[in-house]
Short mmCIF file of C-alpha atoms in Angstrom, two decimals:
data_model
loop_
_atom_site.label_atom_id
_atom_site.label_comp_id
_atom_site.label_asym_id
_atom_site.label_seq_id
_atom_site.Cartn_x
_atom_site.Cartn_y
_atom_site.Cartn_z
CA MET A 1 -111.58 11.82 71.38
CA ALA A 2 -113.97 8.99 70.34
CA ALA A 3 -112.51 5.46 70.10
CA ASP A 4 -113.26 5.24 66.36
CA ASP A 5 -111.50 8.50 65.81
CA ARG A 6 -108.50 7.30 67.74
CA GLU A 7 -108.24 4.34 65.38
CA ILE A 8 -107.80 6.78 62.55
CA LEU A 9 -104.70 8.20 64.21
CA ARG A 10 -103.13 4.77 64.21
CA GLU A 11 -104.08 4.06 60.62
CA VAL A 12 -102.63 7.34 59.46
CA TRP A 13 -99.44 6.57 61.39
CA GLN A 14 -99.07 3.22 59.63
CA GLY A 15 -99.34 4.55 56.08
CA LYS A 16 -96.37 3.36 54.03
CA LEU A 17 -95.12 3.53 50.46
CA PRO A 18 -93.04 0.95 48.60
CA ILE A 19 -90.14 2.83 47.01
CA CYS A 20 -87.49 1.52 44.65
CA PHE A 21 -84.29 3.59 44.89
CA SER A 22 -81.81 3.32 42.04
CA LEU A 23 -78.74 5.27 40.99
CA ALA A 24 -79.30 8.06 38.49
CA ASP A 25 -77.82 7.30 35.08
CA ASP A 26 -75.15 9.96 35.32
CA GLU A 27 -73.80 8.68 38.62
CA GLU A 28 -70.42 6.96 38.45
CA LYS A 29 -71.44 3.37 38.73
CA SER A 30 -68.07 1.75 39.09
CA SER A 31 -67.71 3.08 42.59
CA SER A 32 -71.14 2.05 43.80
CA ILE A 33 -73.43 -0.93 43.95
CA ARG A 34 -75.77 -1.07 41.01
CA GLU A 35 -78.73 -3.04 42.29
CA PRO A 36 -81.64 -0.93 43.35
CA CYS A 37 -82.69 -0.72 46.95
CA PHE A 38 -86.31 -1.47 47.88
CA LEU A 39 -87.71 0.07 51.01
CA LEU A 40 -91.13 0.40 52.60
CA VAL A 41 -91.11 4.03 53.71
CA SER A 42 -93.52 5.78 56.06
CA ARG A 43 -95.69 8.43 54.41
CA LEU A 44 -95.06 10.60 57.43
CA THR A 45 -91.29 10.69 57.41
CA TYR A 46 -88.77 12.89 55.59
CA ILE A 47 -86.89 11.20 52.80
CA THR A 48 -83.45 12.19 54.03
CA LEU A 49 -84.02 10.24 57.25
CA ILE A 50 -83.42 7.05 55.31
CA ALA A 51 -80.08 8.39 54.05
CA GLU A 52 -78.15 5.96 56.26
CA LYS A 53 -79.85 2.96 54.66
CA ILE A 54 -79.27 4.38 51.18
CA LEU A 55 -75.59 5.05 51.81
CA LYS A 56 -75.13 1.62 53.33
CA HIS A 57 -76.61 0.03 50.25
CA PHE A 58 -75.05 2.11 47.50
CA LYS A 59 -71.80 3.20 49.08
CA LYS A 60 -71.21 0.29 51.45
CA GLY A 61 -71.35 2.78 54.30
CA GLU A 62 -68.36 4.77 53.03
CA GLU A 63 -68.41 8.49 53.66
CA LEU A 64 -69.25 10.66 50.72
CA PRO A 65 -66.34 12.68 49.32
CA GLU A 66 -66.22 16.42 49.96
CA GLY A 67 -68.67 18.29 47.77
CA GLU A 68 -71.05 15.38 47.39
CA GLU A 69 -74.43 15.24 49.04
CA LEU A 70 -77.24 12.73 48.67
CA TRP A 71 -80.34 13.97 46.89
CA PHE A 72 -83.39 12.32 45.38
CA GLU A 73 -85.16 12.83 42.10
CA PHE A 74 -88.33 11.68 40.35
CA ASN A 75 -89.22 12.51 36.75
CA ASN A 76 -86.34 14.99 36.52
CA GLN A 77 -87.63 16.82 39.53
CA PRO A 78 -85.43 17.07 42.62
CA LEU A 79 -87.43 15.92 45.63
CA LYS A 80 -87.85 18.50 48.38
CA TRP A 81 -86.84 16.48 51.40
CA HIS A 82 -88.54 18.90 53.77
CA TYR A 83 -91.98 17.83 52.52
CA PRO A 84 -93.27 14.58 54.06
CA VAL A 85 -92.73 11.57 51.77
CA GLY A 86 -96.49 10.99 51.37
CA VAL A 87 -97.01 14.55 50.20
CA LEU A 88 -94.28 14.21 47.57
CA PHE A 89 -95.82 10.98 46.35
CA ASP A 90 -99.39 12.30 46.13
CA LEU A 91 -98.26 15.49 44.45
CA LEU A 92 -95.79 14.16 41.88
CA THR A 93 -96.94 10.70 40.85
CA HIS A 94 -100.22 10.00 39.13
CA ASN A 95 -101.29 6.66 37.80
CA THR A 96 -97.71 5.54 38.18
CA PRO A 97 -97.80 1.93 39.25
CA LEU A 98 -96.09 1.06 42.52
CA PRO A 99 -93.32 0.79 43.57
CA TRP A 100 -92.42 4.44 43.31
CA ASN A 101 -89.16 4.68 41.35
CA VAL A 102 -86.90 7.31 42.85
CA LYS A 103 -83.43 8.14 41.55
CA ILE A 104 -80.42 8.69 43.79
CA HIS A 105 -77.79 11.36 43.12
CA PHE A 106 -74.57 12.22 44.92
CA LYS A 107 -73.16 14.85 42.61
CA SER A 108 -74.33 18.24 41.35
CA PHE A 109 -76.58 19.08 44.27
CA PRO A 110 -79.23 21.47 42.88
CA GLU A 111 -78.85 24.19 45.49
CA ASP A 112 -81.10 26.61 43.66
CA GLU A 113 -83.96 24.18 44.30
CA LEU A 114 -83.19 22.04 47.33
CA LEU A 115 -82.38 22.88 50.91
CA HIS A 116 -79.15 21.31 52.11
CA CYS A 117 -79.54 18.49 54.58
CA GLU A 118 -76.15 17.68 56.00
CA SER A 119 -77.36 15.86 59.10
CA LYS A 120 -80.33 14.54 61.03
CA GLU A 121 -80.14 17.68 63.16
CA VAL A 122 -81.24 19.73 60.16
CA VAL A 123 -84.32 17.54 59.76
CA GLU A 124 -85.02 17.73 63.47
CA ALA A 125 -84.76 21.54 63.47
CA HIS A 126 -87.14 21.71 60.53
CA PHE A 127 -89.62 19.31 62.15
CA MET A 128 -89.60 21.09 65.50
CA SER A 129 -89.94 24.46 63.81
CA SER A 130 -93.13 23.28 62.08
CA ILE A 131 -94.52 21.94 65.34
CA LYS A 132 -93.84 25.24 67.08
CA GLU A 133 -95.40 27.25 64.30
CA ALA A 134 -98.46 24.97 64.32
CA ASP A 135 -98.90 25.51 68.05
CA ILE A 136 -98.57 29.26 67.65
CA LEU A 137 -101.46 29.04 65.20
CA LYS A 138 -103.58 26.72 67.37
CA HIS A 139 -102.83 27.85 70.92
CA ARG A 140 -100.67 30.98 70.62
CA GLY A 141 -97.75 28.70 71.45
CA GLN A 142 -98.92 28.13 74.99
CA VAL A 143 -98.87 24.35 74.86
CA ILE A 144 -95.48 23.93 73.18
CA ASN A 145 -93.82 26.60 75.31
CA ASN A 146 -94.99 24.92 78.50
CA MET A 147 -93.45 21.61 77.53
CA GLN A 148 -90.05 20.46 78.71
CA LYS A 149 -87.18 20.07 76.28
CA ARG A 150 -87.37 16.31 76.80
CA ASP A 151 -91.01 16.36 75.62
CA HIS A 152 -89.89 18.06 72.42
CA LYS A 153 -87.21 15.40 72.04
CA GLN A 154 -89.79 12.69 72.53
CA LEU A 155 -91.86 13.98 69.62
CA TRP A 156 -88.83 13.82 67.36
CA GLN A 157 -87.77 10.41 68.59
CA GLY A 158 -91.28 9.05 68.19
CA LEU A 159 -91.21 10.07 64.55
CA GLN A 160 -87.68 8.80 63.96
CA ASN A 161 -88.29 5.45 65.63
CA ASP A 162 -91.74 5.05 64.14
CA LYS A 163 -93.24 4.66 67.64
CA PHE A 164 -96.89 5.73 67.72
CA ASP A 165 -97.29 5.69 71.51
CA GLN A 166 -94.01 7.47 72.16
CA PHE A 167 -95.12 10.23 69.81
CA TRP A 168 -98.78 10.54 70.74
CA THR A 169 -98.19 10.59 74.49
CA ILE A 170 -96.86 14.09 73.97
CA ASN A 171 -98.65 15.05 70.78
CA ARG A 172 -102.13 14.60 72.25
CA ARG A 173 -101.50 17.70 74.35
CA LEU A 174 -100.89 19.66 71.15
CA MET A 175 -104.21 18.36 69.82
CA GLU A 176 -106.27 19.36 72.82
CA ARG A 177 -108.74 22.19 72.85
CA THR A 178 -108.12 24.86 75.44
CA ASN A 179 -111.31 25.41 77.46
CA GLU A 180 -113.39 23.51 74.91
CA GLU A 181 -112.60 26.21 72.35
CA PRO A 182 -111.64 25.17 68.82
CA PHE A 183 -108.13 26.03 67.65
CA ARG A 184 -107.44 29.71 67.07
CA SER A 185 -106.27 28.95 63.55
CA ILE A 186 -105.79 25.68 61.63
CA PRO A 187 -102.19 24.89 60.56
CA LEU A 188 -102.46 23.84 56.95
CA ARG A 189 -100.56 23.91 53.66
CA ILE A 190 -102.08 23.41 50.24
CA TYR A 191 -99.89 21.92 47.53
CA GLN A 192 -100.40 22.12 43.78
CA ARG A 193 -98.06 21.08 40.99
CA ASP A 194 -95.45 23.58 39.90
CA LYS A 195 -96.42 26.10 42.55
CA MET A 196 -95.17 27.09 45.94
CA TYR A 197 -97.50 25.72 48.62
CA ILE A 198 -100.13 28.03 50.04
CA GLN A 199 -100.20 28.68 53.75
CA ARG A 200 -102.73 31.20 55.08
CA LEU A 201 -104.64 31.77 58.27
CA ALA A 202 -107.69 29.50 58.34
CA LYS A 203 -110.18 29.76 61.17
CA PRO A 204 -112.14 26.61 62.12
CA VAL A 205 -115.34 28.57 62.78
CA SER A 206 -117.08 31.37 60.97
CA GLY A 207 -117.78 34.78 62.45
CA THR A 208 -121.17 33.47 63.59
CA GLY A 209 -119.68 30.40 65.27
CA GLU A 210 -120.52 27.89 62.53
CA PRO A 211 -117.91 25.14 62.08
CA LEU A 212 -116.08 25.58 58.79
CA ASN A 213 -115.30 22.62 56.56
CA LEU A 214 -112.60 21.76 54.03
CA GLY A 215 -114.77 23.06 51.20
CA HIS A 216 -115.01 26.50 52.81
CA VAL A 217 -111.24 26.70 53.18
CA LEU A 218 -110.55 25.54 49.62
CA LYS A 219 -113.08 27.97 48.21
CA ARG A 220 -111.43 30.85 50.02
CA LEU A 221 -107.81 29.96 49.31
CA LEU A 222 -108.20 28.52 45.81
CA PRO A 223 -111.19 30.39 44.41
CA ASP A 224 -110.23 29.57 40.81
CA ARG A 225 -110.38 25.84 41.46
CA PHE A 226 -113.25 25.59 43.92
CA ASN A 227 -115.62 28.31 42.85
CA ASN A 228 -118.87 26.51 43.54
CA SER A 229 -119.94 23.66 45.75
CA GLU A 230 -120.58 21.40 42.77
CA ASN A 231 -117.12 21.88 41.37
CA LEU A 232 -115.89 18.38 40.66
CA ASN A 233 -112.87 19.19 38.54
CA ASN A 234 -110.40 19.16 41.36
CA ARG A 235 -109.83 16.92 44.29
CA ALA A 236 -108.14 17.42 47.62
CA LEU A 237 -106.02 14.57 48.98
CA ILE A 238 -104.81 14.13 52.53
CA HIS A 239 -102.60 11.08 53.13
CA GLY A 240 -103.51 9.96 49.61
CA VAL A 241 -107.21 9.88 50.40
CA GLU A 242 -109.80 12.15 48.82
CA VAL A 243 -111.41 13.85 51.77
CA PRO A 244 -115.10 14.84 51.57
CA THR A 245 -115.24 18.61 51.47
CA GLU A 246 -117.97 18.68 54.13
CA THR A 247 -115.48 17.49 56.75
CA PRO A 248 -114.96 20.13 59.47
CA VAL A 249 -111.39 21.47 59.44
CA GLN A 250 -111.16 21.30 63.23
CA TRP A 251 -111.71 17.54 63.02
CA LEU A 252 -109.23 17.24 60.15
CA SER A 253 -106.61 19.11 62.13
CA GLU A 254 -107.05 16.86 65.16
CA HIS A 255 -107.05 13.57 63.23
CA LEU A 256 -105.36 13.90 59.86
CA SER A 257 -102.47 16.22 60.61
CA HIS A 258 -98.98 15.00 59.94
CA PRO A 259 -96.66 14.56 62.92
CA ASP A 260 -95.51 18.15 62.35
CA ASN A 261 -99.09 19.16 63.32
CA PHE A 262 -99.85 20.58 59.89
CA LEU A 263 -102.56 19.40 57.51
CA HIS A 264 -100.81 18.83 54.20
CA ILE A 265 -103.45 18.99 51.48
CA VAL A 266 -102.63 18.08 47.88
CA VAL A 267 -104.94 19.55 45.26
CA LEU A 268 -104.93 17.90 41.86
CA PRO A 269 -107.03 18.30 38.75
CA ARG A 270 -109.40 15.38 38.54
CA GLU A 271 -108.28 14.09 35.11
CA ALA A 272 -104.75 13.68 36.41
CA ALA A 273 -105.94 11.81 39.44
CA GLU A 274 -108.09 9.23 37.68
CA PRO A 275 -106.94 6.19 35.67
CA MET B 1 -96.09 56.72 62.98
CA SER B 2 -96.53 55.54 66.51
CA ASN B 3 -96.42 51.80 66.95
CA SER B 4 -95.49 50.31 70.28
CA LYS B 5 -96.89 46.85 69.72
CA ALA B 6 -94.47 43.95 69.61
CA ILE B 7 -96.42 42.24 66.82
CA LEU B 8 -98.04 43.57 63.67
CA ASP B 9 -101.16 42.60 61.80
CA LYS B 10 -101.10 42.43 58.02
CA LEU B 11 -102.33 45.96 57.50
CA GLU B 12 -99.90 47.43 60.00
CA PHE B 13 -97.06 45.62 58.27
CA LYS B 14 -98.10 47.05 54.91
CA LEU B 15 -98.15 50.55 56.37
CA VAL B 16 -94.74 50.41 58.03
CA ALA B 17 -93.23 48.70 54.99
CA LYS B 18 -94.58 51.43 52.75
CA GLU B 19 -93.29 54.16 55.05
CA PHE B 20 -89.90 52.44 55.12
CA ALA B 21 -89.75 52.12 51.32
CA VAL B 22 -90.86 55.67 50.62
CA PHE B 23 -88.29 57.05 53.07
CA SER B 24 -85.66 54.82 51.56
CA GLU B 25 -86.36 56.04 48.05
CA LYS B 26 -86.19 59.69 49.10
CA ARG B 27 -82.72 59.06 50.55
CA HIS B 28 -81.61 57.05 47.51
CA ILE B 29 -81.15 53.89 49.53
CA CYS B 30 -82.21 50.93 47.48
CA TRP B 31 -84.85 49.20 49.55
CA GLN B 32 -87.78 48.38 47.31
CA LEU B 33 -91.36 47.48 48.10
CA VAL B 34 -92.31 44.58 45.83
CA GLN B 35 -95.84 43.39 45.20
CA SER B 36 -95.95 39.64 45.50
CA GLU B 37 -98.36 37.13 44.01
CA VAL B 38 -99.97 36.88 47.40
CA PRO B 39 -102.79 39.40 47.37
CA GLY B 40 -102.28 42.24 49.78
CA LEU B 41 -98.85 41.13 50.95
CA PRO B 42 -95.91 43.11 49.62
CA PHE B 43 -92.35 42.48 50.75
CA LEU B 44 -89.22 44.63 51.02
CA ALA B 45 -86.11 43.78 49.00
CA PHE B 46 -82.50 44.98 49.23
CA LYS B 47 -79.20 43.98 47.65
CA GLN B 48 -75.63 44.72 48.53
CA ARG B 49 -72.13 43.51 47.92
CA LEU B 50 -69.71 42.82 50.73
CA HIS B 51 -66.00 42.44 50.33
CA SER B 52 -64.68 39.75 52.54
CA ARG B 53 -61.31 38.37 53.26
CA GLU B 54 -61.79 34.95 54.66
CA GLU B 55 -58.98 33.04 56.24
CA LYS B 56 -59.10 29.40 57.00
CA SER B 57 -56.35 27.86 59.04
CA THR B 58 -56.23 24.10 58.85
CA ASN B 59 -54.03 23.73 61.89
CA GLN B 60 -56.44 23.96 64.79
CA GLU B 61 -53.83 24.84 67.38
CA HIS B 62 -52.90 27.99 65.57
CA SER B 63 -56.30 29.34 64.71
CA ARG B 64 -57.14 32.38 66.74
CA GLU B 65 -60.54 33.64 67.72
CA GLU B 66 -60.22 37.18 68.89
CA GLU B 67 -63.14 37.62 71.20
CA ASP B 68 -63.31 41.38 71.13
CA GLU B 69 -63.37 41.47 67.39
CA GLU B 70 -66.63 42.77 66.04
CA ASP B 71 -65.79 43.18 62.44
CA ASP B 72 -65.44 39.95 60.53
CA ASP B 73 -63.42 41.78 57.90
CA ALA B 74 -60.81 42.90 60.39
CA GLU B 75 -57.22 41.94 59.87
CA ARG B 76 -55.94 38.78 61.42
CA GLU B 77 -52.27 37.99 61.43
CA LEU B 78 -51.04 35.35 59.07
CA GLU B 79 -49.22 32.65 60.87
CA ASP B 80 -45.63 32.46 59.85
CA ASP B 81 -45.44 28.87 60.87
CA GLN B 82 -44.60 26.25 58.32
CA ALA B 83 -46.78 23.70 60.06
CA THR B 84 -49.87 25.81 59.39
CA LEU B 85 -51.57 25.87 56.03
CA VAL B 86 -53.47 29.09 55.57
CA THR B 87 -55.74 29.65 52.61
CA GLU B 88 -56.77 33.16 51.87
CA ARG B 89 -59.61 34.14 49.67
CA CYS B 90 -60.60 37.63 48.63
CA ASP B 91 -64.19 37.43 47.67
CA THR B 92 -67.09 39.65 46.87
CA ILE B 93 -70.21 38.30 48.48
CA SER B 94 -73.50 39.27 46.84
CA MET B 95 -76.25 39.52 49.39
CA GLU B 96 -79.96 39.69 48.78
CA TYR B 97 -82.40 40.45 51.63
CA HIS B 98 -86.17 40.13 51.75
CA VAL B 99 -88.45 41.26 54.56
CA VAL B 100 -91.56 39.10 54.34
CA TYR B 101 -94.53 39.22 56.70
CA SER B 102 -95.36 36.04 58.61
CA GLU B 103 -99.06 35.53 59.28
CA SER B 104 -98.26 32.80 61.78
CA TYR B 105 -95.88 34.83 63.96
CA GLN B 106 -97.37 38.21 63.08
CA VAL B 107 -93.94 39.74 62.62
CA PRO B 108 -91.71 40.52 59.65
CA VAL B 109 -89.14 37.83 58.86
CA LEU B 110 -85.71 38.39 57.34
CA TYR B 111 -84.84 36.07 54.47
CA PHE B 112 -81.47 36.38 52.78
CA ASN B 113 -79.10 34.74 50.35
CA ALA B 114 -75.38 35.12 49.94
CA PHE B 115 -73.34 34.13 46.91
CA HIS B 116 -69.59 33.96 46.31
CA SER B 117 -68.25 35.79 43.29
CA ASP B 118 -68.32 32.50 41.37
CA GLY B 119 -72.07 32.30 41.92
CA LYS B 120 -71.91 29.53 44.49
CA LEU B 121 -74.25 29.78 47.46
CA LEU B 122 -72.61 30.20 50.85
CA SER B 123 -73.01 27.24 53.17
CA LEU B 124 -74.68 27.58 56.55
CA ASN B 125 -71.25 27.25 58.16
CA GLU B 126 -69.91 30.10 56.03
CA ILE B 127 -72.89 32.24 56.97
CA TRP B 128 -72.29 31.44 60.61
CA ASP B 129 -68.58 32.30 60.30
CA ARG B 130 -69.60 35.77 59.24
CA VAL B 131 -71.86 36.47 62.20
CA PRO B 132 -69.91 38.98 64.32
CA SER B 133 -68.42 37.27 67.39
CA LEU B 134 -70.23 39.47 69.87
CA HIS B 135 -73.56 38.20 68.53
CA ARG B 136 -72.29 34.68 68.06
CA GLN B 137 -71.59 34.14 71.74
CA ARG B 138 -75.12 35.15 72.63
CA ILE B 139 -76.79 32.67 70.33
CA GLU B 140 -74.14 29.92 70.13
CA HIS B 141 -76.27 27.35 71.96
CA ASP B 142 -79.20 27.92 69.63
CA LYS B 143 -77.09 28.35 66.56
CA TRP B 144 -78.69 25.83 64.25
CA THR B 145 -82.17 27.12 64.92
CA VAL B 146 -81.54 30.85 64.70
CA ILE B 147 -80.28 30.88 61.11
CA THR B 148 -81.68 28.11 58.94
CA GLN B 149 -82.26 27.41 55.30
CA GLN B 150 -85.92 27.57 54.37
CA GLU B 151 -88.07 27.52 51.30
CA HIS B 152 -88.88 31.16 50.51
CA PRO B 153 -92.61 31.58 51.21
CA ILE B 154 -93.21 33.42 47.95
CA PHE B 155 -90.59 32.10 45.51
CA GLY B 156 -90.19 28.58 46.83
CA ARG B 157 -86.40 28.77 46.43
CA PRO B 158 -83.87 28.09 49.18
CA PHE B 159 -83.15 31.18 51.28
CA PHE B 160 -81.56 31.57 54.66
CA GLN B 161 -83.85 32.85 57.38
CA LEU B 162 -83.50 34.49 60.75
CA HIS B 163 -86.01 32.53 62.78
CA PRO B 164 -88.99 34.67 63.80
CA CYS B 165 -89.80 32.93 67.07
CA HIS B 166 -87.80 35.42 69.17
CA THR B 167 -88.86 38.58 67.34
CA GLU B 168 -91.85 39.37 69.55
CA ASP B 169 -89.75 39.14 72.72
CA LEU B 170 -86.99 41.20 71.17
CA MET B 171 -89.41 43.92 70.11
CA LYS B 172 -90.97 44.06 73.57
CA GLN B 173 -87.54 45.09 74.80
CA VAL B 174 -86.50 47.55 72.13
CA LEU B 175 -89.65 49.35 71.09
CA PRO B 176 -90.23 52.66 72.87
CA ASN B 177 -92.71 52.55 75.72
CA SER B 178 -94.06 56.01 75.34
CA SER B 179 -96.87 56.53 72.85
CA LYS B 180 -95.42 59.95 72.22
CA SER B 181 -92.33 58.52 70.56
CA LYS B 182 -92.73 57.67 66.97
CA SER B 183 -91.07 54.63 65.58
CA ASN B 184 -91.06 52.46 62.52
CA TYR B 185 -91.26 48.79 63.53
CA ILE B 186 -89.06 47.72 60.63
CA VAL B 187 -86.33 50.23 61.39
CA THR B 188 -86.25 49.20 65.06
CA TRP B 189 -86.33 45.50 64.25
CA LEU B 190 -83.86 45.54 61.36
CA SER B 191 -81.32 47.66 63.22
CA SER B 192 -81.34 45.01 65.98
CA VAL B 193 -81.17 41.83 63.91
CA GLY B 194 -79.66 42.99 60.61
CA PRO B 195 -76.05 43.21 61.91
CA LEU B 196 -76.04 39.45 62.52
CA VAL B 197 -76.12 38.96 58.78
CA GLY B 198 -74.18 41.89 57.44
CA LEU B 199 -77.11 44.27 57.15
CA HIS B 200 -76.52 47.71 58.64
CA LEU B 201 -79.21 50.33 58.24
CA PRO B 202 -77.73 53.75 57.51
CA LEU B 203 -78.04 56.14 60.44
CA VAL B 204 -80.40 58.37 58.50
CA PHE B 205 -83.20 55.85 59.12
CA SER B 206 -83.31 57.03 62.70
CA GLU B 207 -85.30 60.01 61.39
CA LEU B 208 -88.28 57.64 61.29
CA CYS B 209 -87.93 57.15 65.02
CA GLY B 210 -87.53 59.47 67.94
CA ASP B 211 -89.38 61.48 70.50
CA GLY B 212 -92.28 63.81 70.01
#
């Protein structure tokens, strides 16, 4: 990997969002602290991983009573904790000035919309499951299956502790090409508002061996939105940045994937994205 | 249909799912093939109600796990001990099952939901409590990764899922070796994994499998 390209990995890792957490109006305020809690949160993490900090602030570290579970909401939409924080932000906010104002709830967990998240182990299982699936797509699982359990743990700990080197020491093996061959399939998910994300097989090269770019993938998976190469009505964001559609997907996968080894691409109509 | 491969491509899945659904309809068993929004990717759906008598003993010393018990509905003796608080609940659990193809793992995946009679979703612990003990012992160490809550790949709602990462290995062991035996991948797979989550295929489905 070129030195310039390696710099990108570090920049992506350092992406953060200023978030202001405050209690939802219908939460019983007399039993909790009222002042909001300001945190600088990594784009790459899962929002429930900061639960400890939230509970410490709003509940003085007391345990939640039976039947209560922390959940987050923005604009009357429960936040799906299993999407990376940066993806939620890019998808749901537009032209909203920073900090991002997120509401905290303890009661009435919306279980028809949100997965339960009772412990860090649930987040870890979800994270590791994505990594395994990504490696199945890239290398038929050969790299992940040949790693020790402690290597898997190191990936998780690197993410949790926000330690770039700890994470990438192991992750670079998942980003390697086997025998100079591009990945078998690119792990990616495409998000749009009010829709379930799209995840389909996406090869990095065409049948004739030509490298495929982001534009090719978007055209195939979202033909209604990207029906010609001059189509400027929609834009594709990765880590909040509009990525040129000529960028090869193999390169994107190696450099702009989230720690779970997936490319999370947010597609928005252009009017919504511009001031 | 002869199919001895441990994984399926999209077209093969469609064919075995169709065969399964057609057979099911002929025998008046309510598995349905549903066309999803995803082009070319149908899924199978099934509903049932299970009556369950769940007992929770809050005194740990007196709770009994009977290891040879396969049926989670089997009778357990009520403790006649005043120091033990036993709550008993007779409940009808509504179960919904979907068989959805995974392009990543190239196998069908079982998604399911379970609701109490008051409409409340079962918790992961409650789901786990209902896994028959003989299966539980086998997967105890992996328990939180075998059954997990996931976002349904088509509907985006929370569903429980039997993790697909072991399916290929399982199928290598249970699919017939001989190309002369016919089999339906879904019948073979579902009869192996379904019992973990209360799904028992009626014996008549074995007509889709067999020798010759």
